[in-house]
Amino acid sequence: AAGVIQSPRHLIKEKRETATLKCYPIPRHDTVYWYQQGPGQDPQFLISFYEKMQSDKGSIPDRFSAQQFSDYHSELNMSSLELGDSALYFCASSLGLAGGRNEQFFGPGTRLTVL
Amino acid sequence: GNSVTQMEGPVTLSEEAFLTINCTYTATGYPSLFWYVQYPGEGLQLLLKATKADDKGSNKGFEATYRKETTSFHLEKGSVQVSDSAVYFCALSDSLNTGNQFYFGTGTSLTVIP
């Protein structure tokens, strides 16, 4: 079965550079979520999109932005990167927003390292 | 607000030992509860879930019961294997009040030794 695809899997950037992470949800899933997991920490919710509109916002820095496109894939744009942005970034997808009963399927993550 | 508190690790067990990882939660609404497992270098995989009080989620020998009276969702397995070594995350989703975002516990690292 198709899973959530994230690219790239690994990314190394310098401070103050920009990065773009991509997420391709499971086919027919219309909702995408982004999470940030720092070293040894639990995943923290950043932002989510439903039907190409932002549906919820968590602890996403102002330096970051995201959007969901017409084919439901999503991109997380990160500017003015800081050392503290080094983390594993997960994307998850689900079908609809109808309650927490909708399971979120997680991608393998993109490991971002800022030097 | 919503939060999840998990038993701190790391936890080291011998093969075939009994496993319990405690998880308690606070929520403003009627959350669904989940256990996710993360193997080294991999993403989060759903292990089991429960969507209402007294539901029991189970998968691969793991079980957890949604206890509203104690606001708990403890993970148990009767006989662990070396292949169960991973980090386990308890999570809740409370869509009525906070969209469908997940709130995760801090994770519990489990190592099973032969």
Coordinates of N, CA and C in Angstrom, one line a residue:
Chain A
A1 N 0.8 -1.2 0.0 CA 0.0 0.0 0.0 C 0.9 1.2 0.0
A2 N 0.4 2.3 -0.7 CA 1.2 3.5 -0.8 C 1.2 4.2 0.6
G3 N 2.4 4.7 0.9 CA 2.5 5.4 2.2 C 2.8 6.9 1.9
V4 N 2.9 7.6 3.0 CA 3.3 9.1 2.9 C 4.8 9.1 2.5
I5 N 5.0 10.0 1.5 CA 6.4 10.1 1.0 C 6.9 11.5 1.3
Q6 N 8.1 11.5 1.8 CA 8.7 12.8 2.2 C 10.1 12.9 1.4
S7 N 10.3 14.1 1.0 CA 11.6 14.3 0.3 C 12.2 15.7 0.7
P8 N 13.5 15.9 0.8 CA 14.4 14.7 0.8 C 14.4 14.0 2.1
R9 N 15.1 12.9 2.2 CA 15.1 12.2 3.5 C 16.2 12.8 4.4
H10 N 17.2 13.4 3.8 CA 18.2 14.0 4.6 C 18.6 15.4 3.9
L11 N 18.9 16.4 4.7 CA 19.2 17.7 4.2 C 20.2 18.4 5.1
I12 N 21.2 18.9 4.6 CA 22.2 19.6 5.4 C 22.3 21.0 4.8
K13 N 22.1 22.0 5.7 CA 22.1 23.4 5.3 C 23.0 24.2 6.3
E14 N 23.4 25.4 5.8 CA 24.2 26.3 6.6 C 23.2 27.2 7.3
K15 N 23.7 27.8 8.4 CA 22.9 28.9 9.1 C 22.5 30.0 8.1
R16 N 21.3 30.5 8.3 CA 20.7 31.6 7.5 C 20.3 31.1 6.1
E17 N 20.5 29.9 5.7 CA 20.0 29.4 4.4 C 18.5 29.1 4.5
T18 N 18.0 28.7 3.4 CA 16.6 28.3 3.3 C 16.5 26.8 2.9
A19 N 15.4 26.2 3.3 CA 15.2 24.8 3.0 C 13.7 24.6 2.7
T20 N 13.4 23.7 1.8 CA 12.1 23.3 1.4 C 11.9 21.8 1.6
L21 N 11.0 21.4 2.4 CA 10.7 20.0 2.6 C 9.3 19.7 1.9
K22 N 9.3 18.5 1.3 CA 8.1 18.2 0.6 C 7.4 16.9 1.2
C23 N 6.1 16.9 1.1 CA 5.3 15.8 1.6 C 4.3 15.4 0.6
Y24 N 4.2 14.1 0.3 CA 3.2 13.6 -0.6 C 2.3 12.7 0.2
P25 N 1.0 13.1 0.4 CA 0.2 12.2 1.3 C -0.2 10.9 0.6
I26 N -0.8 10.1 1.3 CA -1.4 8.9 0.8 C -2.5 9.3 -0.2
P27 N -2.6 8.6 -1.4 CA -3.6 8.9 -2.3 C -5.0 9.0 -1.7
R28 N -5.7 10.0 -2.0 CA -7.1 10.4 -1.6 C -7.1 11.0 -0.2
H29 N -6.0 11.1 0.5 CA -6.0 11.8 1.7 C -5.9 13.3 1.4
D30 N -6.7 14.1 2.1 CA -6.9 15.5 1.8 C -6.3 16.4 3.0
T31 N -5.8 15.8 4.0 CA -5.3 16.5 5.1 C -3.9 16.2 5.4
V32 N -3.1 17.2 5.6 CA -1.6 17.0 5.9 C -1.2 17.7 7.1
Y33 N -0.4 17.1 7.9 CA 0.1 17.7 9.2 C 1.6 17.7 9.1
W34 N 2.2 18.7 9.7 CA 3.7 18.8 9.9 C 4.1 18.8 11.4
Y35 N 5.1 18.0 11.7 CA 5.6 17.9 13.1 C 7.1 18.0 13.0
Q36 N 7.6 18.6 14.1 CA 9.0 18.7 14.3 C 9.5 17.9 15.5
Q37 N 10.5 17.1 15.4 CA 10.9 16.3 16.5 C 12.4 16.5 16.7
G38 N 12.7 17.3 17.8 CA 14.1 17.6 18.1 C 14.8 16.3 18.7
P39 N 16.1 16.3 18.8 CA 16.8 15.2 19.3 C 16.3 14.7 20.7
G40 N 15.9 13.5 20.8 CA 15.4 13.0 22.1 C 14.1 13.5 22.6
Q41 N 13.4 14.2 21.7 CA 12.2 14.9 22.1 C 10.9 14.3 21.4
D42 N 9.8 14.6 21.9 CA 8.5 14.2 21.3 C 8.2 15.1 20.1
P43 N 7.5 14.5 19.1 CA 7.1 15.4 18.0 C 6.2 16.5 18.4
Q44 N 6.5 17.7 17.9 CA 5.7 18.9 18.2 C 4.9 19.3 16.9
F45 N 3.6 19.5 17.1 CA 2.8 19.9 15.9 C 3.2 21.3 15.4
L46 N 3.3 21.4 14.1 CA 3.6 22.7 13.5 C 2.4 23.4 12.9
I47 N 1.8 22.6 11.9 CA 0.8 23.2 11.1 C 0.1 22.1 10.4
S48 N -1.2 22.4 10.0 CA -1.9 21.4 9.2 C -2.8 22.1 8.2
F49 N -3.1 21.3 7.1 CA -3.9 21.8 6.0 C -5.0 20.8 5.7
Y50 N -6.2 21.3 5.4 CA -7.3 20.5 4.9 C -7.8 21.1 3.7
E51 N -7.9 20.3 2.6 CA -8.4 20.8 1.4 C -7.7 22.1 0.9
K52 N -6.4 22.1 1.1 CA -5.6 23.2 0.6 C -5.7 24.5 1.4
M53 N -6.4 24.4 2.5 CA -6.5 25.6 3.4 C -5.9 25.2 4.8
Q54 N -5.2 26.2 5.4 CA -4.7 25.9 6.7 C -5.8 25.6 7.7
S55 N -5.7 24.6 8.4 CA -6.7 24.2 9.3 C -6.4 24.4 10.8
D56 N -5.1 24.3 11.1 CA -4.7 24.5 12.5 C -3.2 24.9 12.5
K57 N -2.9 25.6 13.5 CA -1.5 26.1 13.6 C -1.0 25.8 15.0
G58 N 0.2 25.3 15.1 CA 0.9 25.0 16.3 C 2.1 25.9 16.6
S59 N 3.2 25.2 17.0 CA 4.3 26.0 17.3 C 5.3 26.3 16.1
I60 N 4.7 26.7 15.0 CA 5.5 27.0 13.9 C 6.1 28.4 13.9
P61 N 7.5 28.5 13.8 CA 8.1 29.8 13.9 C 7.6 30.7 12.7
D62 N 7.7 32.0 12.9 CA 7.4 32.9 11.8 C 8.3 32.7 10.6
R63 N 9.5 32.2 10.8 CA 10.4 32.0 9.7 C 10.0 30.9 8.8
F64 N 9.0 30.1 9.2 CA 8.6 28.9 8.4 C 7.2 29.3 7.8
S65 N 7.0 28.7 6.7 CA 5.7 28.8 6.0 C 5.4 27.5 5.4
A66 N 4.1 27.2 5.1 CA 3.8 26.0 4.4 C 2.5 26.2 3.6
Q67 N 2.3 25.3 2.7 CA 1.1 25.3 1.9 C 0.8 24.0 1.4
Q68 N -0.5 23.8 1.0 CA -0.9 22.6 0.4 C -1.4 22.9 -1.0
F69 N -0.9 22.1 -2.0 CA -1.2 22.4 -3.4 C -2.4 21.6 -3.9
S70 N -2.8 21.9 -5.1 CA -4.0 21.3 -5.7 C -4.0 19.7 -5.7
D71 N -2.8 19.2 -5.8 CA -2.7 17.7 -5.8 C -2.5 17.2 -4.4
Y72 N -2.7 18.0 -3.4 CA -2.7 17.7 -2.0 C -1.3 17.5 -1.4
H73 N -0.3 17.6 -2.2 CA 1.0 17.6 -1.6 C 1.3 18.9 -0.9
S74 N 2.2 18.8 0.1 CA 2.5 20.0 0.9 C 4.0 20.3 0.9
E75 N 4.3 21.6 1.1 CA 5.7 22.0 1.2 C 5.9 22.8 2.4
L76 N 6.9 22.6 3.2 CA 7.3 23.4 4.3 C 8.5 24.2 4.0
N77 N 8.4 25.5 3.9 CA 9.5 26.4 3.6 C 10.1 27.0 4.9
M78 N 11.4 26.8 5.0 CA 12.1 27.3 6.2 C 13.2 28.3 5.8
S79 N 13.1 29.5 6.3 CA 14.1 30.5 6.0 C 14.9 30.9 7.2
S80 N 16.0 31.6 6.9 CA 16.9 32.0 8.0 C 17.2 30.9 9.0
L81 N 17.6 29.8 8.5 CA 17.8 28.6 9.3 C 18.7 28.9 10.5
E82 N 18.3 28.3 11.6 CA 19.1 28.4 12.9 C 19.6 27.0 13.3
L83 N 20.6 27.0 14.1 CA 21.1 25.7 14.6 C 20.0 24.9 15.2
G84 N 19.1 25.6 15.9 CA 18.1 24.9 16.7 C 17.0 24.3 15.8
D85 N 17.1 24.6 14.5 CA 16.1 24.0 13.6 C 16.5 22.6 13.2
S86 N 17.6 22.2 13.6 CA 18.1 20.8 13.3 C 17.1 19.8 14.0
A87 N 16.5 19.0 13.2 CA 15.4 18.1 13.8 C 15.0 17.1 12.7
L88 N 14.1 16.2 13.1 CA 13.4 15.3 12.2 C 12.1 15.9 12.0
Y89 N 11.7 16.2 10.7 CA 10.5 16.8 10.4 C 9.6 15.7 9.8
F90 N 8.5 15.5 10.4 CA 7.5 14.5 10.0 C 6.3 15.1 9.3
C91 N 5.9 14.5 8.3 CA 4.6 14.8 7.7 C 3.7 13.6 7.9
A92 N 2.4 13.9 8.1 CA 1.4 12.9 8.3 C 0.2 13.3 7.4
S93 N -0.6 12.3 7.1 CA -1.8 12.6 6.3 C -2.9 11.8 6.8
S94 N -4.1 12.3 6.6 CA -5.3 11.6 7.0 C -6.4 11.9 6.0
L95 N -7.5 11.2 6.1 CA -8.7 11.5 5.2 C -9.7 12.3 6.0
G96 N -9.8 13.5 5.7 CA -10.7 14.4 6.4 C -10.3 14.8 7.8
L97 N -11.1 15.6 8.4 CA -10.9 16.2 9.7 C -11.9 15.7 10.7
A98 N -12.6 14.7 10.4 CA -13.8 14.2 11.2 C -13.4 13.5 12.4
G99 N -13.0 14.3 13.4 CA -12.7 13.7 14.7 C -11.3 13.1 14.8
G100 N -10.9 12.8 16.0 CA -9.6 12.2 16.2 C -9.6 10.7 15.8
R101 N -10.8 10.2 15.4 CA -10.9 8.9 15.0 C -10.1 8.6 13.7
N102 N -9.9 9.7 12.9 CA -9.1 9.5 11.7 C -7.7 9.3 12.0
E103 N -7.1 8.2 11.7 CA -5.7 7.9 12.0 C -4.9 8.8 11.1
Q104 N -3.8 9.2 11.7 CA -2.8 9.9 10.9 C -1.7 9.0 10.5
F105 N -1.3 9.0 9.3 CA -0.3 8.1 8.8 C 1.0 8.9 8.6
F106 N 2.0 8.5 9.2 CA 3.3 9.3 9.2 C 4.2 8.9 8.1
G107 N 4.9 9.9 7.6 CA 6.0 9.6 6.6 C 7.3 9.3 7.4
P108 N 8.3 8.9 6.7 CA 9.6 8.5 7.3 C 10.4 9.7 7.9
G109 N 10.0 10.9 7.5 CA 10.6 12.1 8.1 C 11.8 12.6 7.2
T110 N 12.0 13.8 7.3 CA 13.2 14.5 6.7 C 14.1 14.9 7.8
R111 N 15.3 14.4 7.8 CA 16.3 14.9 8.9 C 17.1 16.1 8.4
L112 N 16.8 17.2 9.0 CA 17.5 18.4 8.7 C 18.6 18.7 9.7
T113 N 19.8 19.0 9.1 CA 20.9 19.3 9.9 C 21.4 20.7 9.5
V114 N 21.4 21.6 10.5 CA 21.9 23.0 10.2 C 23.2 23.2 10.8
L115 N 24.2 23.5 10.0 CA 25.6 23.6 10.4 C 26.0 25.1 10.7
Chain B
G1 N -6.0 22.5 29.0 CA -5.5 22.2 27.7 C -5.2 20.7 27.6
N2 N -4.7 20.3 26.4 CA -4.4 18.9 26.2 C -2.9 18.6 26.4
S3 N -2.7 17.4 27.1 CA -1.3 17.0 27.3 C -1.3 15.5 27.6
V4 N -0.1 15.0 27.3 CA 0.1 13.5 27.6 C 1.3 13.4 28.5
T5 N 1.2 12.6 29.5 CA 2.4 12.3 30.4 C 2.7 10.8 30.3
Q6 N 3.9 10.5 30.0 CA 4.4 9.2 29.8 C 5.4 8.8 30.8
M7 N 5.4 7.5 31.1 CA 6.5 7.0 32.0 C 7.8 7.2 31.4
E8 N 8.7 7.7 32.2 CA 10.0 8.0 31.6 C 10.9 6.8 31.5
G9 N 11.7 6.8 30.5 CA 12.6 5.6 30.3 C 14.0 6.0 30.6
P10 N 15.0 5.3 30.1 CA 14.7 4.1 29.3 C 14.3 2.9 30.1
V11 N 13.7 2.0 29.4 CA 13.3 0.7 30.0 C 14.0 -0.4 29.4
T12 N 14.6 -1.2 30.2 CA 15.4 -2.4 29.7 C 14.8 -3.7 30.3
L13 N 14.4 -4.6 29.5 CA 13.7 -5.8 29.9 C 14.4 -7.0 29.3
S14 N 14.3 -8.1 29.9 CA 14.8 -9.4 29.3 C 13.7 -9.9 28.4
E15 N 14.1 -10.7 27.4 CA 13.1 -11.3 26.5 C 12.1 -12.1 27.3
E16 N 10.8 -12.0 26.9 CA 9.7 -12.7 27.5 C 9.2 -12.1 28.8
A17 N 9.8 -11.0 29.2 CA 9.3 -10.2 30.4 C 8.0 -9.5 30.0
F18 N 7.3 -9.1 31.1 CA 6.0 -8.4 31.0 C 6.3 -6.9 30.9
L19 N 5.7 -6.2 30.0 CA 5.9 -4.8 29.7 C 4.7 -4.0 30.1
T20 N 4.9 -2.9 30.9 CA 3.9 -1.9 31.1 C 4.6 -0.5 30.9
I21 N 4.0 0.3 30.0 CA 4.4 1.7 29.9 C 3.2 2.6 30.2
N22 N 3.4 3.4 31.3 CA 2.2 4.2 31.7 C 2.0 5.4 30.9
C23 N 0.8 5.8 30.7 CA 0.4 7.0 30.0 C -0.9 7.6 30.6
T24 N -0.8 8.8 31.0 CA -2.0 9.5 31.4 C -2.2 10.8 30.6
Y25 N -3.4 11.3 30.6 CA -3.6 12.4 29.7 C -4.5 13.4 30.4
T26 N -4.5 14.6 29.9 CA -5.5 15.6 30.2 C -6.1 16.1 28.9
A27 N -7.4 16.3 28.8 CA -8.0 16.8 27.6 C -9.2 17.6 28.0
T28 N -9.5 18.5 27.1 CA -10.7 19.4 27.4 C -12.0 18.8 26.8
G29 N -11.8 17.8 25.9 CA -13.0 17.3 25.2 C -13.0 15.8 25.4
Y30 N -13.3 15.1 24.3 CA -13.4 13.6 24.3 C -12.3 13.1 23.3
P31 N -11.1 12.9 23.8 CA -10.0 12.6 22.9 C -10.0 11.1 22.4
S32 N -9.4 10.9 21.3 CA -9.0 9.6 20.9 C -7.6 9.4 21.3
L33 N -7.2 8.2 21.7 CA -5.9 7.9 22.2 C -5.1 6.9 21.3
F34 N -3.9 7.1 21.3 CA -3.0 6.3 20.3 C -1.7 5.9 21.0
W35 N -1.2 4.8 20.6 CA 0.2 4.4 20.8 C 0.9 4.3 19.5
Y36 N 2.0 5.0 19.3 CA 2.9 5.0 18.1 C 4.2 4.4 18.6
V37 N 4.8 3.7 17.6 CA 6.2 3.1 17.8 C 7.1 3.7 16.8
Q38 N 8.3 4.0 17.2 CA 9.4 4.5 16.3 C 10.6 3.7 16.5
Y39 N 10.9 2.9 15.4 CA 12.2 2.2 15.3 C 13.3 3.1 14.9
P40 N 14.5 2.7 15.3 CA 15.7 3.6 15.0 C 15.7 4.1 13.5
G41 N 15.8 5.4 13.4 CA 15.9 5.9 12.0 C 14.7 5.9 11.2
E42 N 13.6 5.5 11.8 CA 12.3 5.4 11.0 C 11.3 6.4 11.5
G43 N 10.2 6.5 10.8 CA 9.1 7.3 11.2 C 8.2 6.7 12.2
L44 N 7.1 7.3 12.6 CA 6.2 6.8 13.6 C 5.2 5.9 12.9
Q45 N 5.0 4.7 13.6 CA 4.0 3.8 13.1 C 2.9 3.6 14.1
L46 N 1.7 3.6 13.7 CA 0.6 3.4 14.6 C 0.7 2.0 15.1
L47 N 0.6 1.8 16.5 CA 0.6 0.5 17.1 C -0.8 0.1 17.4
L48 N -1.5 1.0 18.1 CA -2.9 0.7 18.4 C -3.6 2.0 18.8
K49 N -5.0 2.0 18.8 CA -5.7 3.2 19.2 C -7.0 2.8 19.8
A50 N -7.6 3.8 20.5 CA -8.9 3.6 21.1 C -9.6 5.0 21.0
T51 N -10.9 4.9 20.6 CA -11.6 6.2 20.3 C -12.6 6.6 21.4
K52 N -12.9 5.7 22.3 CA -13.8 6.1 23.4 C -13.6 5.3 24.6
A53 N -14.1 5.8 25.7 CA -13.9 5.2 27.0 C -14.2 3.7 27.0
D54 N -13.4 2.9 27.7 CA -13.5 1.5 27.8 C -13.1 0.7 26.6
D55 N -12.8 1.4 25.5 CA -12.3 0.7 24.3 C -10.9 0.1 24.6
K56 N -10.6 -1.1 24.1 CA -9.3 -1.7 24.2 C -8.7 -1.7 22.8
G57 N -7.5 -1.1 22.6 CA -6.8 -1.3 21.4 C -5.8 -2.4 21.5
S58 N -5.6 -3.2 20.4 CA -4.6 -4.2 20.5 C -4.0 -4.5 19.1
N59 N -2.7 -4.9 19.2 CA -2.0 -5.2 17.9 C -0.7 -5.8 18.3
K60 N -0.3 -6.9 17.6 CA 1.0 -7.5 17.8 C 1.3 -7.9 19.2
G61 N 0.2 -8.2 20.0 CA 0.4 -8.7 21.3 C 0.4 -7.5 22.3
F62 N 0.4 -6.3 21.8 CA 0.3 -5.1 22.7 C -1.2 -4.8 22.9
E63 N -1.5 -4.3 24.1 CA -2.8 -3.9 24.4 C -2.8 -2.6 25.2
A64 N -3.9 -1.8 25.1 CA -4.1 -0.6 26.0 C -5.6 -0.3 26.1
T65 N -6.0 0.0 27.3 CA -7.5 0.2 27.5 C -7.7 1.7 27.9
Y66 N -8.6 2.3 27.2 CA -9.0 3.7 27.4 C -9.8 3.8 28.7
R67 N -9.1 4.3 29.8 CA -9.8 4.5 31.1 C -10.1 5.9 31.4
K68 N -11.3 6.3 31.2 CA -11.7 7.7 31.4 C -11.6 8.1 32.9
E69 N -12.0 7.1 33.8 CA -12.0 7.4 35.2 C -10.6 7.7 35.8
T70 N -9.6 7.1 35.2 CA -8.2 7.4 35.6 C -7.5 8.2 34.6
T71 N -8.1 8.6 33.5 CA -7.5 9.3 32.4 C -6.2 8.6 32.0
S72 N -6.2 7.3 31.7 CA -5.0 6.6 31.4 C -5.2 5.8 30.2
F73 N -4.1 5.4 29.6 CA -4.0 4.5 28.4 C -2.7 3.8 28.5
H74 N -2.5 2.9 29.5 CA -1.3 2.2 29.7 C -1.1 1.1 28.6
L75 N 0.1 1.0 28.1 CA 0.5 0.0 27.1 C 1.0 -1.2 27.8
E76 N 0.6 -2.4 27.4 CA 1.0 -3.6 28.1 C 1.3 -4.7 27.0
K77 N 2.3 -5.5 27.3 CA 2.5 -6.7 26.5 C 3.0 -7.8 27.4
G78 N 2.4 -9.0 27.2 CA 2.7 -10.1 28.2 C 4.1 -10.6 28.0
S79 N 4.7 -10.6 26.8 CA 6.0 -11.3 26.6 C 6.7 -10.5 25.5
V80 N 7.7 -9.7 25.9 CA 8.3 -8.9 24.9 C 9.4 -9.7 24.2
Q81 N 9.7 -9.2 23.0 CA 10.7 -9.8 22.1 C 11.8 -8.8 21.8
V82 N 13.0 -9.2 21.4 CA 14.1 -8.3 21.1 C 13.6 -7.3 20.0
S83 N 12.8 -7.8 19.1 CA 12.3 -7.0 18.0 C 11.4 -5.8 18.5
D84 N 10.9 -5.9 19.7 CA 10.1 -4.8 20.2 C 10.9 -3.6 20.7
S85 N 12.2 -3.7 20.7 CA 13.1 -2.6 21.1 C 12.8 -1.4 20.2
A86 N 12.4 -0.3 20.7 CA 12.0 0.9 20.0 C 11.6 2.0 21.0
V87 N 11.2 3.1 20.5 CA 10.7 4.2 21.3 C 9.1 4.2 21.1
Y88 N 8.4 4.3 22.2 CA 7.0 4.2 22.2 C 6.4 5.6 22.6
F89 N 5.5 6.1 21.8 CA 4.9 7.4 22.1 C 3.4 7.2 22.3
C90 N 2.9 7.7 23.4 CA 1.5 7.8 23.7 C 1.0 9.2 23.1
A91 N -0.2 9.2 22.5 CA -0.6 10.4 21.9 C -2.1 10.6 22.0
L92 N -2.6 11.8 21.9 CA -4.1 12.0 21.9 C -4.4 13.0 20.8
S93 N -5.6 12.9 20.3 CA -6.2 13.8 19.4 C -7.6 14.2 19.8
D94 N -7.8 15.5 20.0 CA -9.0 16.0 20.5 C -9.6 17.0 19.5
S95 N -10.2 16.4 18.5 CA -10.6 17.2 17.3 C -11.7 18.2 17.7
L96 N -12.5 17.9 18.7 CA -13.7 18.8 19.0 C -13.2 20.2 19.4
N97 N -12.0 20.2 20.0 CA -11.5 21.5 20.6 C -10.3 22.1 19.9
T98 N -9.5 21.2 19.3 CA -8.2 21.7 18.8 C -7.8 21.1 17.5
G99 N -8.8 21.0 16.6 CA -8.5 20.4 15.3 C -8.1 19.0 15.5
N100 N -7.4 18.5 14.5 CA -7.0 17.1 14.6 C -5.5 16.9 14.9
Q101 N -4.9 17.9 15.4 CA -3.5 17.7 15.7 C -3.3 16.7 16.8
F102 N -2.1 16.1 16.8 CA -1.8 15.1 17.8 C -1.0 15.8 18.9
Y103 N -1.2 15.3 20.1 CA -0.3 15.7 21.3 C 0.4 14.5 21.7
F104 N 1.7 14.5 21.7 CA 2.5 13.4 22.0 C 3.1 13.4 23.4
G105 N 3.3 12.3 24.0 CA 4.1 12.2 25.2 C 5.6 12.3 24.8
T106 N 6.4 12.2 25.8 CA 7.9 12.4 25.6 C 8.5 11.2 25.0
G107 N 7.8 10.1 25.0 CA 8.4 8.8 24.4 C 9.1 8.0 25.5
T108 N 9.0 6.7 25.4 CA 9.7 5.8 26.3 C 10.5 4.8 25.5
S109 N 11.8 4.9 25.7 CA 12.7 4.0 25.0 C 12.7 2.6 25.6
L110 N 12.4 1.6 24.9 CA 12.4 0.2 25.4 C 13.6 -0.6 24.7
T111 N 14.4 -1.2 25.5 CA 15.4 -2.1 25.0 C 15.1 -3.5 25.6
V112 N 15.0 -4.5 24.7 CA 14.8 -5.9 25.1 C 16.1 -6.7 24.9
I113 N 16.6 -7.3 25.9 CA 17.8 -8.0 25.8 C 17.6 -9.5 25.8
P114 N 18.3 -10.3 25.0 CA 18.1 -11.7 24.8 C 18.4 -12.4 26.2

